[in-house]
Short mmCIF file of C-alpha atoms and ligand atoms in Angstrom, two decimals:
data_model
loop_
_atom_site.label_atom_id
_atom_site.label_comp_id
_atom_site.label_asym_id
_atom_site.label_seq_id
_atom_site.Cartn_x
_atom_site.Cartn_y
_atom_site.Cartn_z
CA MET A 1 -7.92 1.72 -31.95
CA THR A 2 -5.32 -0.87 -31.13
CA THR A 3 -7.09 -5.05 -30.50
CA THR A 4 -4.95 -7.28 -28.39
CA LEU A 5 -6.00 -10.46 -27.47
CA ILE A 6 -4.60 -12.35 -24.05
CA THR A 7 -4.87 -16.30 -25.48
CA GLY A 8 -4.56 -19.25 -23.19
CA GLY A 9 -4.23 -18.18 -19.83
CA THR A 10 -6.14 -18.92 -16.42
CA VAL A 11 -8.52 -15.76 -15.70
CA VAL A 12 -8.60 -15.83 -11.61
CA SER A 13 -10.70 -13.36 -10.32
CA ALA A 14 -11.96 -13.02 -6.41
CA THR A 15 -14.95 -15.32 -7.21
CA GLY A 16 -13.30 -18.12 -9.15
CA SER A 17 -10.79 -19.15 -12.16
CA MET A 18 -11.60 -20.01 -15.37
CA LEU A 19 -9.57 -21.25 -19.16
CA ALA A 20 -10.77 -17.43 -21.05
CA ASP A 21 -9.55 -15.30 -23.33
CA VAL A 22 -9.73 -11.68 -22.90
CA LEU A 23 -10.40 -9.50 -25.75
CA VAL A 24 -9.09 -6.05 -25.23
CA ASP A 25 -10.59 -3.08 -27.88
CA GLY A 26 -8.28 0.65 -26.83
CA GLU A 27 -8.03 0.87 -23.68
CA THR A 28 -11.01 -1.31 -22.38
CA ILE A 29 -11.84 -4.77 -22.06
CA ALA A 30 -14.15 -5.99 -24.55
CA ALA A 31 -14.72 -9.74 -24.07
CA VAL A 32 -13.85 -12.42 -21.87
CA LEU A 33 -14.24 -15.48 -23.75
CA ALA A 34 -14.28 -18.90 -23.97
CA PRO A 35 -10.38 -20.45 -25.48
CA GLY A 36 -10.11 -20.34 -28.96
CA SER A 37 -13.41 -18.47 -29.21
CA VAL A 38 -14.81 -17.73 -33.07
CA LEU A 39 -16.46 -14.76 -32.77
CA LEU A 40 -19.40 -14.17 -35.29
CA GLY A 41 -17.47 -16.11 -37.85
CA THR A 42 -14.50 -13.77 -37.00
CA ASP A 43 -11.14 -15.71 -36.10
CA LEU A 44 -10.09 -13.40 -33.48
CA ALA A 45 -6.56 -14.62 -33.31
CA ALA A 46 -6.18 -13.28 -36.58
CA SER A 47 -8.00 -9.90 -36.69
CA VAL A 48 -6.62 -8.37 -34.09
CA ASP A 49 -3.55 -6.49 -33.92
CA THR A 50 -1.76 -8.22 -30.77
CA VAL A 51 -1.90 -11.76 -29.65
CA VAL A 52 -0.71 -12.24 -26.07
CA HIS A 53 0.37 -15.83 -25.57
CA ALA A 54 -0.53 -16.74 -21.65
CA SER A 55 -0.73 -20.82 -21.48
CA GLY A 56 0.57 -21.77 -18.25
CA LYS A 57 0.01 -18.30 -16.68
CA TYR A 58 -2.78 -16.68 -14.46
CA VAL A 59 -4.25 -13.68 -15.90
CA ILE A 60 -5.44 -11.05 -12.90
CA PRO A 61 -6.62 -8.02 -12.50
CA GLY A 62 -3.52 -5.08 -12.30
CA GLY A 63 -2.70 -4.76 -8.75
CA VAL A 64 -4.21 -1.71 -6.59
CA ASP A 65 -1.57 0.08 -4.57
CA ALA A 66 -4.00 1.90 -1.84
CA HIS A 67 -0.96 3.36 0.49
CA THR A 68 1.96 4.98 -1.50
CA HIS A 69 3.86 8.43 -0.62
CA MET A 70 6.20 8.94 -3.54
CA GLU A 71 8.17 11.81 -2.47
CA LEU A 72 7.09 12.20 0.97
CA PRO A 73 8.95 15.00 2.81
CA PHE A 74 9.78 12.97 5.98
CA GLY A 75 12.24 14.71 9.22
CA GLY A 76 13.96 16.98 6.92
CA THR A 77 14.10 14.77 3.65
CA ALA A 78 12.07 12.78 1.05
CA ALA A 79 10.88 9.73 0.22
CA SER A 80 13.08 8.49 -2.77
CA ASP A 81 11.37 7.48 -4.90
CA THR A 82 9.31 10.50 -7.27
CA PHE A 83 6.28 9.78 -9.06
CA GLU A 84 7.97 9.00 -11.98
CA THR A 85 10.26 6.44 -10.47
CA GLY A 86 7.84 4.99 -8.02
CA THR A 87 5.05 4.41 -10.41
CA ARG A 88 7.32 2.77 -12.67
CA ALA A 89 8.55 0.38 -10.38
CA ALA A 90 4.80 -0.48 -9.36
CA ALA A 91 4.15 -1.56 -13.03
CA TRP A 92 6.71 -3.72 -13.50
CA GLY A 93 5.89 -5.36 -10.40
CA GLY A 94 2.38 -6.03 -11.04
CA THR A 95 0.32 -2.88 -9.40
CA THR A 96 -1.44 -0.93 -11.89
CA THR A 97 -2.98 1.71 -9.78
CA ILE A 98 -1.98 3.63 -6.98
CA ILE A 99 -3.23 5.70 -4.04
CA ASP A 100 -0.74 8.36 -2.90
CA PHE A 101 -1.63 10.52 0.11
CA ALA A 102 -1.82 13.91 -0.68
CA VAL A 103 -0.80 16.02 2.59
CA GLN A 104 -2.01 19.15 4.35
CA THR A 105 0.73 20.46 6.80
CA TYR A 106 -0.20 21.94 10.24
CA GLY A 107 -1.33 25.70 9.27
CA GLN A 108 -1.63 24.72 5.91
CA ARG A 109 -4.89 24.95 3.59
CA VAL A 110 -6.08 21.61 2.49
CA MET A 111 -7.10 22.40 -0.97
CA ASP A 112 -3.46 23.78 -1.09
CA GLY A 113 -1.93 20.64 0.39
CA LEU A 114 -4.24 18.65 -2.81
CA ALA A 115 -2.62 21.41 -5.44
CA ALA A 116 0.51 20.56 -4.47
CA TRP A 117 0.08 16.92 -5.35
CA HIS A 118 -1.50 16.87 -7.94
CA GLU A 119 1.51 19.55 -8.95
CA LYS A 120 3.98 16.47 -7.90
CA ALA A 121 1.99 13.55 -9.75
CA ASN A 122 0.84 14.80 -13.16
CA GLY A 123 2.65 14.33 -16.33
CA ASN A 124 5.05 11.93 -14.21
CA CYS A 125 2.82 8.99 -13.56
CA ALA A 126 3.42 5.50 -15.41
CA ILE A 127 0.29 3.78 -14.13
CA ASP A 128 -3.38 5.74 -13.21
CA TYR A 129 -3.14 6.76 -9.66
CA SER A 130 -5.68 8.85 -7.05
CA PHE A 131 -5.10 10.52 -3.77
CA HIS A 132 -6.40 10.10 -0.14
CA GLN A 133 -6.14 13.38 1.51
CA ILE A 134 -4.15 13.55 4.38
CA ILE A 135 -5.85 16.41 7.37
CA GLY A 136 -2.90 17.31 9.57
CA GLU A 137 -4.43 19.90 11.07
CA VAL A 138 -8.12 19.51 11.81
CA ASN A 139 -9.85 22.83 12.24
CA ASP A 140 -13.22 24.82 11.35
CA ASP A 141 -11.23 25.92 7.94
CA SER A 142 -10.60 22.24 7.01
CA LEU A 143 -13.62 20.66 8.33
CA GLN A 144 -15.09 22.89 5.32
CA ALA A 145 -12.85 22.14 2.83
CA MET A 146 -13.17 18.54 3.76
CA ARG A 147 -16.93 18.47 2.64
CA ALA A 148 -15.57 19.62 -0.91
CA LEU A 149 -13.12 17.14 -1.55
CA PRO A 150 -15.13 14.42 -2.65
CA GLY A 151 -16.23 16.61 -5.78
CA GLU A 152 -12.62 16.50 -6.28
CA GLY A 153 -12.52 12.67 -6.69
CA ILE A 154 -10.94 12.20 -3.34
CA SER A 155 -13.75 9.94 -1.02
CA SER A 156 -10.95 9.07 2.08
CA PHE A 157 -8.85 10.79 4.10
CA LYS A 158 -6.26 10.29 6.60
CA LEU A 159 -5.45 11.24 10.47
CA PHE A 160 -3.21 10.62 12.47
CA MET A 161 -3.34 9.48 16.16
CA ALA A 162 1.00 10.05 17.13
CA TYR A 163 3.35 12.27 15.80
CA PRO A 164 2.61 14.66 18.43
CA GLY A 165 3.12 18.43 17.23
CA VAL A 166 3.52 17.59 13.41
CA PHE A 167 0.56 15.52 12.15
CA MET A 168 -1.18 14.44 15.54
CA SER A 169 -5.30 14.94 15.64
CA ASP A 170 -6.74 14.71 19.83
CA ASP A 171 -9.23 13.12 20.56
CA ALA A 172 -11.89 16.04 20.03
CA GLN A 173 -10.50 16.84 16.41
CA VAL A 174 -10.95 12.73 15.80
CA PHE A 175 -14.40 13.35 17.07
CA LYS A 176 -15.03 16.54 14.49
CA ALA A 177 -13.34 14.65 11.42
CA MET A 178 -15.27 11.64 12.04
CA GLN A 179 -18.49 13.70 11.95
CA VAL A 180 -17.54 14.90 8.57
CA SER A 181 -16.84 11.22 7.53
CA ALA A 182 -20.26 9.60 8.57
CA GLU A 183 -22.30 13.11 6.77
CA THR A 184 -20.33 12.76 3.51
CA GLY A 185 -19.30 8.58 3.24
CA MET A 186 -15.61 9.90 3.17
CA MET A 187 -14.05 7.02 4.58
CA THR A 188 -11.63 7.78 7.47
CA MET A 189 -8.39 6.22 7.18
CA MET A 190 -6.45 6.05 10.38
CA HIS A 191 -3.01 5.74 11.89
CA ALA A 192 -3.73 4.43 14.94
CA GLU A 193 -0.63 4.64 17.81
CA ASN A 194 -0.51 6.78 20.71
CA GLY A 195 1.40 9.16 20.27
CA PRO A 196 1.71 11.44 22.86
CA VAL A 197 2.82 7.88 25.21
CA ILE A 198 5.42 6.72 22.31
CA ASP A 199 7.22 9.75 21.97
CA VAL A 200 7.88 9.59 26.02
CA MET A 201 8.94 5.93 25.75
CA VAL A 202 11.27 7.47 22.86
CA LYS A 203 12.80 9.94 25.17
CA GLN A 204 13.46 7.30 28.25
CA LEU A 205 14.82 5.07 26.01
CA LEU A 206 17.28 7.86 24.19
CA GLU A 207 18.22 9.18 27.90
CA GLN A 208 19.07 5.30 28.68
CA ARG A 209 21.31 5.41 25.49
CA LYS A 210 19.21 2.93 23.95
CA THR A 211 19.86 4.52 20.80
CA ASP A 212 19.56 1.96 18.16
CA PRO A 213 17.32 1.27 15.21
CA TYR A 214 15.62 -1.83 17.69
CA TYR A 215 14.39 0.72 20.28
CA HIS A 216 12.32 2.30 17.88
CA GLY A 217 10.44 -1.17 18.26
CA VAL A 218 10.36 -1.29 21.97
CA ALA A 219 9.27 2.36 22.42
CA ARG A 220 6.55 1.77 19.53
CA ALA A 221 4.80 -0.59 21.81
CA TRP A 222 1.74 -2.57 20.85
CA GLN A 223 -0.33 -2.07 23.65
CA MET A 224 -0.18 1.62 22.21
CA GLU A 225 -1.01 0.28 18.45
CA GLU A 226 -4.12 -1.62 20.25
CA GLU A 227 -4.90 1.21 22.47
CA ALA A 228 -5.31 3.79 19.69
CA THR A 229 -7.10 1.17 17.34
CA HIS A 230 -10.02 0.70 20.21
CA ARG A 231 -10.19 4.69 20.49
CA ALA A 232 -11.16 5.03 16.76
CA ILE A 233 -13.18 2.25 16.90
CA MET A 234 -15.26 3.66 19.73
CA ILE A 235 -15.28 7.26 18.27
CA ALA A 236 -16.13 5.79 14.63
CA HIS A 237 -19.04 4.05 16.30
CA LEU A 238 -20.40 6.82 17.99
CA THR A 239 -20.07 9.52 15.30
CA GLY A 240 -21.45 6.65 12.47
CA ALA A 241 -18.18 6.96 10.51
CA PRO A 242 -16.42 4.12 7.91
CA LEU A 243 -13.30 3.38 9.52
CA TYR A 244 -9.99 2.00 7.66
CA VAL A 245 -6.92 1.37 9.90
CA VAL A 246 -3.61 1.58 8.04
CA HIS A 247 -0.35 -0.60 8.80
CA VAL A 248 -2.30 -2.56 11.07
CA SER A 249 1.05 -5.03 12.69
CA ALA A 250 -0.13 -6.06 15.48
CA LYS A 251 -2.32 -9.07 16.23
CA GLN A 252 -4.25 -7.54 19.31
CA ALA A 253 -5.31 -4.86 17.16
CA VAL A 254 -6.52 -7.29 14.69
CA GLU A 255 -8.48 -8.04 17.33
CA GLN A 256 -9.98 -5.28 17.94
CA LEU A 257 -11.10 -4.43 14.34
CA ALA A 258 -12.47 -8.63 14.63
CA ALA A 259 -14.72 -7.68 17.81
CA ALA A 260 -16.04 -4.60 15.96
CA ARG A 261 -16.55 -6.03 12.96
CA ASP A 262 -18.68 -8.80 14.83
CA ILE A 263 -20.78 -6.49 16.02
CA GLY A 264 -21.48 -5.06 12.46
CA GLN A 265 -19.45 -2.08 12.16
CA ASN A 266 -17.98 -0.62 9.01
CA VAL A 267 -14.53 -1.31 10.26
CA PHE A 268 -11.90 -2.28 8.41
CA GLY A 269 -8.21 -3.00 8.45
CA GLU A 270 -4.58 -2.92 6.19
CA THR A 271 -1.62 -5.08 6.43
CA CYS A 272 1.74 -4.28 4.52
CA PRO A 273 4.21 -7.16 3.22
CA GLN A 274 6.85 -6.06 6.51
CA TYR A 275 4.17 -7.06 8.83
CA LEU A 276 3.43 -10.41 7.39
CA TYR A 277 7.57 -11.32 6.39
CA LEU A 278 9.72 -9.22 8.35
CA SER A 279 10.50 -9.14 12.70
CA LEU A 280 11.77 -6.62 15.84
CA GLU A 281 14.09 -9.55 16.19
CA GLU A 282 15.50 -10.69 12.43
CA GLN A 283 15.12 -7.20 10.70
CA LEU A 284 15.46 -4.12 13.62
CA GLY A 285 17.71 -6.29 15.27
CA ALA A 286 19.84 -7.26 12.55
CA VAL A 287 23.64 -6.25 12.56
CA SER A 288 26.08 -6.17 9.74
CA GLU A 289 29.77 -6.12 9.47
CA GLU A 290 29.29 -2.23 7.20
CA TYR A 291 26.72 -0.44 9.85
CA GLY A 292 26.91 -2.66 13.30
CA ALA A 293 23.63 -2.69 15.25
CA PHE A 294 22.49 0.63 12.99
CA GLU A 295 21.50 -1.92 9.94
CA GLY A 296 18.03 -2.05 11.49
CA ALA A 297 17.59 1.26 10.57
CA LYS A 298 16.75 -0.20 6.86
CA TRP A 299 13.30 -1.58 8.87
CA VAL A 300 12.61 1.16 10.50
CA CYS A 301 8.86 2.33 9.67
CA SER A 302 5.96 2.84 11.96
CA THR A 303 3.90 1.16 12.83
CA PRO A 304 6.90 -0.94 13.59
CA LEU A 305 7.69 -4.91 13.07
CA ARG A 306 6.92 -6.50 15.33
CA SER A 307 8.22 -9.51 17.55
CA ARG A 308 8.00 -13.06 15.99
CA ALA A 309 8.28 -14.76 19.18
CA GLU A 310 5.01 -12.90 19.51
CA GLY A 311 3.74 -14.31 16.74
CA HIS A 312 2.30 -11.17 15.24
CA GLN A 313 3.08 -12.06 11.47
CA ASP A 314 1.37 -15.75 11.67
CA HIS A 315 -1.28 -14.12 13.21
CA MET A 316 -1.67 -11.89 10.52
CA TRP A 317 -1.85 -14.13 7.91
CA GLN A 318 -4.17 -16.01 9.50
CA SER A 319 -6.26 -13.13 9.42
CA LEU A 320 -6.33 -12.73 5.52
CA ARG A 321 -7.60 -15.69 5.36
CA THR A 322 -10.48 -15.24 8.09
CA ASN A 323 -10.97 -11.59 6.57
CA ASP A 324 -10.66 -9.90 10.02
CA ILE A 325 -7.89 -8.27 7.91
CA GLN A 326 -9.18 -7.09 4.40
CA MET A 327 -6.54 -6.02 2.39
CA VAL A 328 -2.52 -5.63 1.30
CA SER A 329 -0.86 -2.53 0.55
CA THR A 330 2.29 -1.24 1.11
CA ASP A 331 2.96 1.71 2.67
CA HIS A 332 5.76 2.35 -0.02
CA CYS A 333 8.20 5.28 1.61
CA PRO A 334 11.54 4.32 0.87
CA PHE A 335 14.30 5.89 2.04
CA CYS A 336 17.99 5.60 0.95
CA MET A 337 20.67 4.38 3.92
CA LYS A 338 23.25 6.79 2.37
CA GLY A 339 22.27 10.21 3.65
CA GLN A 340 19.04 9.33 4.78
CA LYS A 341 18.90 6.63 7.28
CA GLU A 342 22.19 7.84 8.33
CA LEU A 343 20.22 10.92 9.88
CA GLY A 344 19.52 8.74 12.60
CA LEU A 345 22.81 7.75 13.16
CA GLY A 346 23.21 7.78 17.44
CA ASP A 347 19.52 8.03 17.85
CA PHE A 348 17.13 6.23 16.16
CA SER A 349 14.08 8.98 16.64
CA LYS A 350 15.89 10.62 13.57
CA ILE A 351 15.31 7.50 11.34
CA PRO A 352 13.71 8.29 8.51
CA ASN A 353 10.02 5.97 8.89
CA GLY A 354 9.81 3.73 5.53
CA ILE A 355 10.01 0.76 3.53
CA GLY A 356 9.81 0.47 -0.18
CA SER A 357 7.92 -2.65 -1.55
CA VAL A 358 5.63 -1.22 -4.27
CA GLU A 359 7.55 -3.26 -6.69
CA HIS A 360 7.37 -6.53 -4.32
CA ARG A 361 3.43 -6.40 -2.89
CA MET A 362 1.90 -8.92 -5.49
CA ASP A 363 5.10 -11.15 -5.44
CA LEU A 364 5.61 -11.61 -1.56
CA LEU A 365 1.73 -12.16 -1.66
CA TYR A 366 2.09 -14.83 -4.74
CA GLN A 367 4.36 -16.49 -1.95
CA GLY A 368 1.63 -17.03 0.39
CA VAL A 369 -0.13 -18.80 -2.52
CA VAL A 370 2.67 -21.14 -3.27
CA ASP A 371 3.29 -21.87 0.53
CA GLY A 372 -0.56 -22.47 0.93
CA ARG A 373 -1.42 -19.63 3.07
CA LEU A 374 -3.75 -17.88 0.91
CA SER A 375 -5.96 -18.98 -2.17
CA LEU A 376 -5.55 -17.77 -5.60
CA GLU A 377 -8.63 -16.16 -5.51
CA ARG A 378 -7.85 -14.41 -2.37
CA TRP A 379 -4.73 -13.09 -3.46
CA VAL A 380 -6.45 -11.56 -6.50
CA GLU A 381 -9.05 -10.12 -3.79
CA ILE A 382 -6.64 -8.94 -0.93
CA THR A 383 -4.75 -7.17 -3.59
CA SER A 384 -6.79 -5.61 -6.10
CA THR A 385 -10.58 -6.31 -6.32
CA THR A 386 -10.76 -5.22 -2.74
CA PRO A 387 -8.52 -1.96 -2.30
CA ALA A 388 -10.59 -0.87 -5.79
CA ARG A 389 -13.92 -2.07 -4.09
CA MET A 390 -12.60 0.18 -1.01
CA PHE A 391 -11.88 3.05 -2.81
CA GLY A 392 -14.49 3.79 -4.98
CA LEU A 393 -12.32 2.46 -8.14
CA TYR A 394 -14.33 -0.80 -8.91
CA GLY A 395 -16.05 -1.54 -11.82
CA LYS A 396 -12.93 0.62 -13.61
CA LYS A 397 -10.17 -1.36 -11.65
CA GLY A 398 -9.89 -4.52 -9.88
CA ALA A 399 -11.81 -6.43 -12.21
CA VAL A 400 -11.17 -8.84 -15.49
CA ALA A 401 -14.97 -7.91 -17.17
CA VAL A 402 -16.10 -6.31 -20.01
CA GLY A 403 -15.65 -2.86 -19.86
CA ALA A 404 -13.27 -2.90 -16.79
CA ASP A 405 -10.12 -0.74 -18.07
CA ALA A 406 -7.69 -3.17 -19.45
CA ASP A 407 -4.83 -3.09 -16.66
CA LEU A 408 -4.30 -6.31 -16.73
CA VAL A 409 -1.08 -8.51 -15.72
CA ILE A 410 0.21 -12.28 -17.29
CA TRP A 411 1.66 -13.65 -14.13
CA ASP A 412 3.98 -16.70 -13.87
CA PRO A 413 4.15 -18.61 -11.49
CA GLN A 414 7.22 -20.48 -13.03
CA ARG A 415 9.16 -17.21 -13.19
CA PRO A 416 11.11 -16.87 -9.99
CA LYS A 417 12.68 -13.20 -9.30
CA VAL A 418 15.43 -12.37 -6.77
CA LEU A 419 14.59 -9.55 -5.04
CA ASP A 420 18.28 -8.10 -4.51
CA GLN A 421 18.92 -4.63 -5.05
CA GLN A 422 20.38 -4.80 -8.05
CA ASN A 423 17.38 -6.23 -9.80
CA LEU A 424 15.16 -3.05 -8.31
CA HIS A 425 13.38 -0.35 -10.22
CA MET A 426 12.56 1.51 -6.81
CA ARG A 427 15.05 3.91 -6.40
CA VAL A 428 16.74 3.11 -2.94
CA ASP A 429 20.20 2.02 -2.43
CA TYR A 430 19.00 -0.99 -0.50
CA SER A 431 16.25 -4.13 -0.83
CA PRO A 432 14.57 -4.51 2.11
CA TYR A 433 14.07 -8.47 1.26
CA GLU A 434 18.06 -9.11 -0.30
CA GLY A 435 18.83 -12.87 -0.32
CA ARG A 436 15.21 -13.51 -0.74
CA THR A 437 13.77 -15.60 -4.24
CA VAL A 438 10.02 -15.21 -4.98
CA PRO A 439 8.49 -17.61 -6.95
CA GLY A 440 6.66 -16.15 -9.36
CA SER A 441 6.48 -12.62 -11.25
CA PRO A 442 4.86 -10.93 -14.61
CA ALA A 443 5.07 -11.81 -17.67
CA ALA A 444 3.58 -8.68 -18.60
CA VAL A 445 2.16 -6.38 -17.61
CA LEU A 446 -0.90 -3.74 -19.35
CA SER A 447 -1.96 -0.70 -18.41
CA ARG A 448 -5.51 1.03 -20.24
CA GLY A 449 -4.72 -1.42 -22.54
CA GLU A 450 -0.81 -0.95 -23.30
CA VAL A 451 1.92 -3.35 -22.98
CA VAL A 452 4.07 -1.52 -20.55
CA VAL A 453 6.53 -4.34 -19.33
CA GLN A 454 7.11 -7.44 -21.46
CA ASP A 455 9.86 -10.57 -20.84
CA ASP A 456 11.59 -8.20 -18.68
CA ARG A 457 11.93 -5.13 -20.88
CA TRP A 458 10.12 -2.06 -20.51
CA VAL A 459 8.00 -1.85 -23.87
CA ALA A 460 5.87 1.35 -23.56
CA LYS A 461 6.54 3.74 -25.68
CA GLN A 462 6.38 6.39 -22.69
CA VAL A 463 7.07 6.31 -19.51
CA GLN A 464 6.41 9.28 -17.98
CA GLY A 465 3.01 10.81 -18.03
CA ARG A 466 1.03 8.02 -19.41
CA GLY A 467 -1.13 7.33 -16.11
CA ARG A 468 -3.80 9.58 -15.11
CA PHE A 469 -5.37 10.89 -12.23
CA LEU A 470 -8.09 8.71 -11.48
CA LYS A 471 -11.74 10.16 -9.33
CA ARG A 472 -13.24 7.97 -7.10
CA GLY A 473 -16.74 7.70 -5.42
CA THR A 474 -17.53 6.75 -1.87
CA PHE A 475 -16.84 3.18 -0.83
CA GLY A 476 -18.60 0.35 -2.19
CA LEU A 477 -18.43 -2.48 0.30
ZN1 ZN B 501 1.52 5.65 5.40
#
């Protein structure tokens, strides 16, 4: 087996930082040692196969992105990243595990939906991956099938309170599914927006000829995110289900989560880089020479970008510090402008919903460290350690510890990167962060002991198929 010594770096974990060397044996971490250790009389650096020098750099556990949608069918098209291109882009940015969403569509059997996702991903991923299960139709059959998911290594499922007639579960369905969550220990994940009200808002805006992308943000009002979040929390309280609200963007929804946590309820919230950096006014309201007011289509996602004047972005950063929001995922779901986002020209409701950022979660959040919004340790916690613990991967992922998978990032704080489209590895024809430069980026990335990216080169022998499916346990927070 191949041995690697990462030497001279600062190992950063969720609980502290220290100068240490990391010895990798095969696919796992064999030791975390005082720098320059001589072990049983052996000079380690002279005896290993590979030495990676990390002086002046941080050695962190590889990122865990718990919310991606590779190849997701949506609105007559499909997300532009495949499992191959999307997982490779993730690795370039320092993320070494993704949890994608297998989809049970309306009328389909749950296990058929899961099998279809295995087929898309199997043999194609560059890094390790797992699935949550979307339950698109809660009925007697799917409730029964859900009980078998933990045995398949799927310990979380997602429901929608939005998208009536497509994915939406009504309150009775949410209640029944959460009872299964309470019974099995599976995590209920919730897209919390009041879909029926939003759909009326959409229709009324379109009738008033308000068809630009900006109105996507107007229609999906924060009141309907706060209301649905509250409703989900109360049904979870009644059933005893653990609840994880995905892509929280409204500060009022955070307040609902914080209040429930304060009384001891098992509820958690995730936000995404777009809700920290981007806004209704600047992005959804953008105008360009090429697209006019349709430029904003680049940033149409749900929940929507919120008003900066209302202070949602600043509040979200603060919530990450105070642990009212526990982690950051991407909701990676890219669509090209050409031929995809353009489906919504003249009607914002037909713009495929999604932004791609699986490659830029680690660097955009590291910007928060440089800006003094997060500590180094909190950065590691919200991007790697907590996602691993929340979704039953901790011990294997999310930690620089003996016995853990050697998923490691050598983070160079002095390695700026320009997030322009021509530098992307994601398969999409624009960058949602065009013109932005982040201060640090990975000098090297290891996945299960193998160096996959080094000095801006892909160096792993294999891209496709080196990633393995991870069976997950129930959550460990
Ligand atoms: Zn999503």
